[in-house]
Amino acid sequence: DLDFPLAAHLEPFRAAFARQEATPSKLQREVSSTLDRHLGWSHFFEYKTPEAFSLDLAEPDSKVAVEVDGPSHFLKDVLKGTYVVNGPTRFKERLLRKLGWTVAHVAFFSWDHKSEAERRNLLADTLAQVKKQQQRLTPEA
């Protein structure tokens, strides 16, 4: 039971949010293709969770998501020249983790200007990190 003034409008808000069309980027398509063709990671493209979150690439049965983060997901420290993940991206990840998802990220600056072999290695490392995270979260039987 939600206790806030807009609770009565929650379902229309959720429905409107869920109807938003995804606009996959070239980067997202490249990452998806590499994961599928070269690493054999079978996944859904632009998967919508029951809570209406749009995930770039997802394996719903194991609750693994790979988010492909372009420049709009970051703030840039112009003095240092470094990128920092922005608030909305951090918040979405926090919510997904609360819902039981393991979330990995592929940032545009770690993908751009890399060879095909470097990209495959990046994604292989990303999937290996996800498996380690899941092992830490899964209690021993």
CSV table of C-alpha atoms in Angstrom, one decimal:
chain,number,residue,atom,x,y,z
A,1,ASP,CA,0.0,0.0,0.0
A,2,LEU,CA,1.5,3.3,-1.1
A,3,ASP,CA,1.0,6.2,1.1
A,4,PHE,CA,1.4,9.3,-1.0
A,5,PRO,CA,-1.1,11.7,-2.7
A,6,LEU,CA,-0.6,10.3,-6.2
A,7,ALA,CA,-1.2,6.7,-5.3
A,8,ALA,CA,-4.6,6.8,-6.9
A,9,HIS,CA,-3.0,7.6,-10.2
A,10,LEU,CA,-0.2,5.0,-10.0
A,11,GLU,CA,-1.6,2.6,-12.6
A,12,PRO,CA,-2.2,5.3,-15.3
A,13,PHE,CA,1.4,6.6,-14.7
A,14,ARG,CA,2.8,3.1,-14.9
A,15,ALA,CA,0.9,2.4,-18.1
A,16,ALA,CA,2.1,5.6,-19.7
A,17,PHE,CA,5.6,4.8,-18.7
A,18,ALA,CA,5.4,1.3,-20.0
A,19,ARG,CA,4.1,2.5,-23.4
A,20,GLN,CA,7.3,4.6,-24.1
A,21,GLU,CA,9.0,3.3,-27.1
A,22,ALA,CA,12.7,2.3,-26.8
A,23,THR,CA,15.1,3.8,-29.2
A,24,PRO,CA,18.1,1.4,-29.4
A,25,SER,CA,21.4,3.0,-30.3
A,26,LYS,CA,24.0,1.6,-32.7
A,27,LEU,CA,26.3,0.9,-29.7
A,28,GLN,CA,23.5,-1.1,-28.1
A,29,ARG,CA,23.0,-3.2,-31.3
A,30,GLU,CA,26.8,-3.8,-31.6
A,31,VAL,CA,27.1,-4.9,-28.0
A,32,SER,CA,24.1,-7.2,-28.4
A,33,SER,CA,25.4,-8.7,-31.6
A,34,THR,CA,28.8,-9.3,-30.1
A,35,LEU,CA,27.4,-11.0,-27.0
A,36,ASP,CA,25.2,-13.2,-29.1
A,37,ARG,CA,27.5,-14.1,-32.0
A,38,HIS,CA,30.9,-14.3,-30.3
A,39,LEU,CA,30.1,-15.1,-26.7
A,40,GLY,CA,26.9,-17.2,-27.0
A,41,TRP,CA,25.0,-15.1,-24.5
A,42,SER,CA,21.4,-15.5,-25.4
A,43,HIS,CA,19.3,-12.5,-24.3
A,44,PHE,CA,16.3,-10.4,-25.0
A,45,PHE,CA,16.9,-7.0,-26.6
A,46,GLU,CA,15.0,-4.1,-25.0
A,47,TYR,CA,13.3,-6.3,-22.4
A,48,LYS,CA,10.5,-4.8,-20.3
A,49,THR,CA,10.3,-6.0,-16.7
A,50,PRO,CA,6.9,-6.6,-15.1
A,51,GLU,CA,7.6,-3.3,-13.2
A,52,ALA,CA,8.0,-1.5,-16.6
A,53,PHE,CA,11.7,-1.0,-16.5
A,54,SER,CA,13.3,-1.2,-20.0
A,55,LEU,CA,16.5,-3.2,-20.0
A,56,ASP,CA,18.9,-2.9,-22.9
A,57,LEU,CA,19.9,-6.6,-22.9
A,58,ALA,CA,18.4,-9.1,-20.4
A,59,GLU,CA,18.3,-12.7,-19.5
A,60,PRO,CA,15.1,-12.7,-17.4
A,61,ASP,CA,15.3,-16.3,-16.1
A,62,SER,CA,18.6,-15.5,-14.3
A,63,LYS,CA,17.7,-11.8,-13.8
A,64,VAL,CA,20.9,-10.6,-15.5
A,65,ALA,CA,20.9,-7.3,-17.3
A,66,VAL,CA,23.5,-5.6,-19.4
A,67,GLU,CA,22.9,-1.9,-19.7
A,68,VAL,CA,24.7,-0.2,-22.6
A,69,ASP,CA,25.5,3.3,-21.4
A,70,GLY,CA,26.0,6.1,-23.9
A,71,PRO,CA,27.0,9.7,-23.1
A,72,SER,CA,23.6,10.6,-21.6
A,73,HIS,CA,24.3,8.3,-18.7
A,74,PHE,CA,27.3,10.3,-17.5
A,75,LEU,CA,28.4,13.6,-16.2
A,76,LYS,CA,31.9,14.8,-17.3
A,77,ASP,CA,34.3,16.3,-14.9
A,78,VAL,CA,35.8,18.9,-17.4
A,79,LEU,CA,38.8,19.6,-15.2
A,80,LYS,CA,39.8,15.9,-14.8
A,81,GLY,CA,38.4,14.7,-18.1
A,82,THR,CA,36.7,11.8,-16.4
A,83,TYR,CA,33.1,10.5,-16.5
A,84,VAL,CA,30.8,9.9,-13.5
A,85,VAL,CA,27.6,7.9,-13.7
A,86,ASN,CA,24.6,10.3,-13.4
A,87,GLY,CA,21.9,10.1,-10.8
A,88,PRO,CA,19.0,8.6,-12.9
A,89,THR,CA,21.3,5.8,-14.1
A,90,ARG,CA,22.4,5.0,-10.5
A,91,PHE,CA,18.9,5.1,-9.2
A,92,LYS,CA,17.6,2.7,-11.9
A,93,GLU,CA,20.4,0.3,-11.1
A,94,ARG,CA,19.6,0.5,-7.3
A,95,LEU,CA,15.9,-0.2,-8.0
A,96,LEU,CA,16.8,-3.1,-10.3
A,97,ARG,CA,19.1,-4.6,-7.7
A,98,LYS,CA,16.3,-4.4,-5.1
A,99,LEU,CA,14.1,-6.3,-7.5
A,100,GLY,CA,16.8,-9.1,-7.7
A,101,TRP,CA,18.5,-8.2,-10.9
A,102,THR,CA,22.3,-8.4,-11.4
A,103,VAL,CA,23.2,-5.4,-13.6
A,104,ALA,CA,26.4,-4.9,-15.6
A,105,HIS,CA,27.3,-1.9,-17.6
A,106,VAL,CA,29.1,-1.3,-20.9
A,107,ALA,CA,30.1,2.4,-21.2
A,108,PHE,CA,30.5,4.0,-24.5
A,109,PHE,CA,34.1,5.2,-23.7
A,110,SER,CA,35.2,1.6,-23.0
A,111,TRP,CA,33.8,0.5,-26.4
A,112,ASP,CA,34.6,3.2,-28.8
A,113,HIS,CA,37.8,3.1,-30.7
A,114,LYS,CA,38.5,-0.5,-29.7
A,115,SER,CA,39.3,-3.5,-31.9
A,116,GLU,CA,36.8,-6.4,-32.3
A,117,ALA,CA,39.1,-8.5,-30.1
A,118,GLU,CA,39.2,-5.9,-27.4
A,119,ARG,CA,35.4,-5.6,-27.5
A,120,ARG,CA,35.0,-9.3,-27.1
A,121,ASN,CA,37.4,-9.4,-24.2
A,122,LEU,CA,35.6,-6.5,-22.5
A,123,LEU,CA,32.3,-8.3,-22.8
A,124,ALA,CA,33.7,-11.7,-21.7
A,125,ASP,CA,35.1,-9.9,-18.6
A,126,THR,CA,31.8,-8.2,-18.0
A,127,LEU,CA,29.9,-11.6,-18.1
A,128,ALA,CA,32.5,-13.1,-15.8
A,129,GLN,CA,32.0,-10.3,-13.3
A,130,VAL,CA,28.2,-10.8,-13.4
A,131,LYS,CA,28.7,-14.5,-12.7
A,132,LYS,CA,30.9,-13.7,-9.7
A,133,GLN,CA,28.3,-11.2,-8.4
A,134,GLN,CA,25.6,-13.8,-8.7
A,135,GLN,CA,27.7,-16.4,-6.8
A,136,ARG,CA,28.2,-13.9,-4.0
A,137,LEU,CA,24.5,-13.2,-3.8
A,138,THR,CA,23.4,-16.9,-4.0
A,139,PRO,CA,23.5,-18.6,-0.6
A,140,GLU,CA,25.2,-22.0,-0.5
A,141,ALA,CA,22.8,-24.9,-0.6
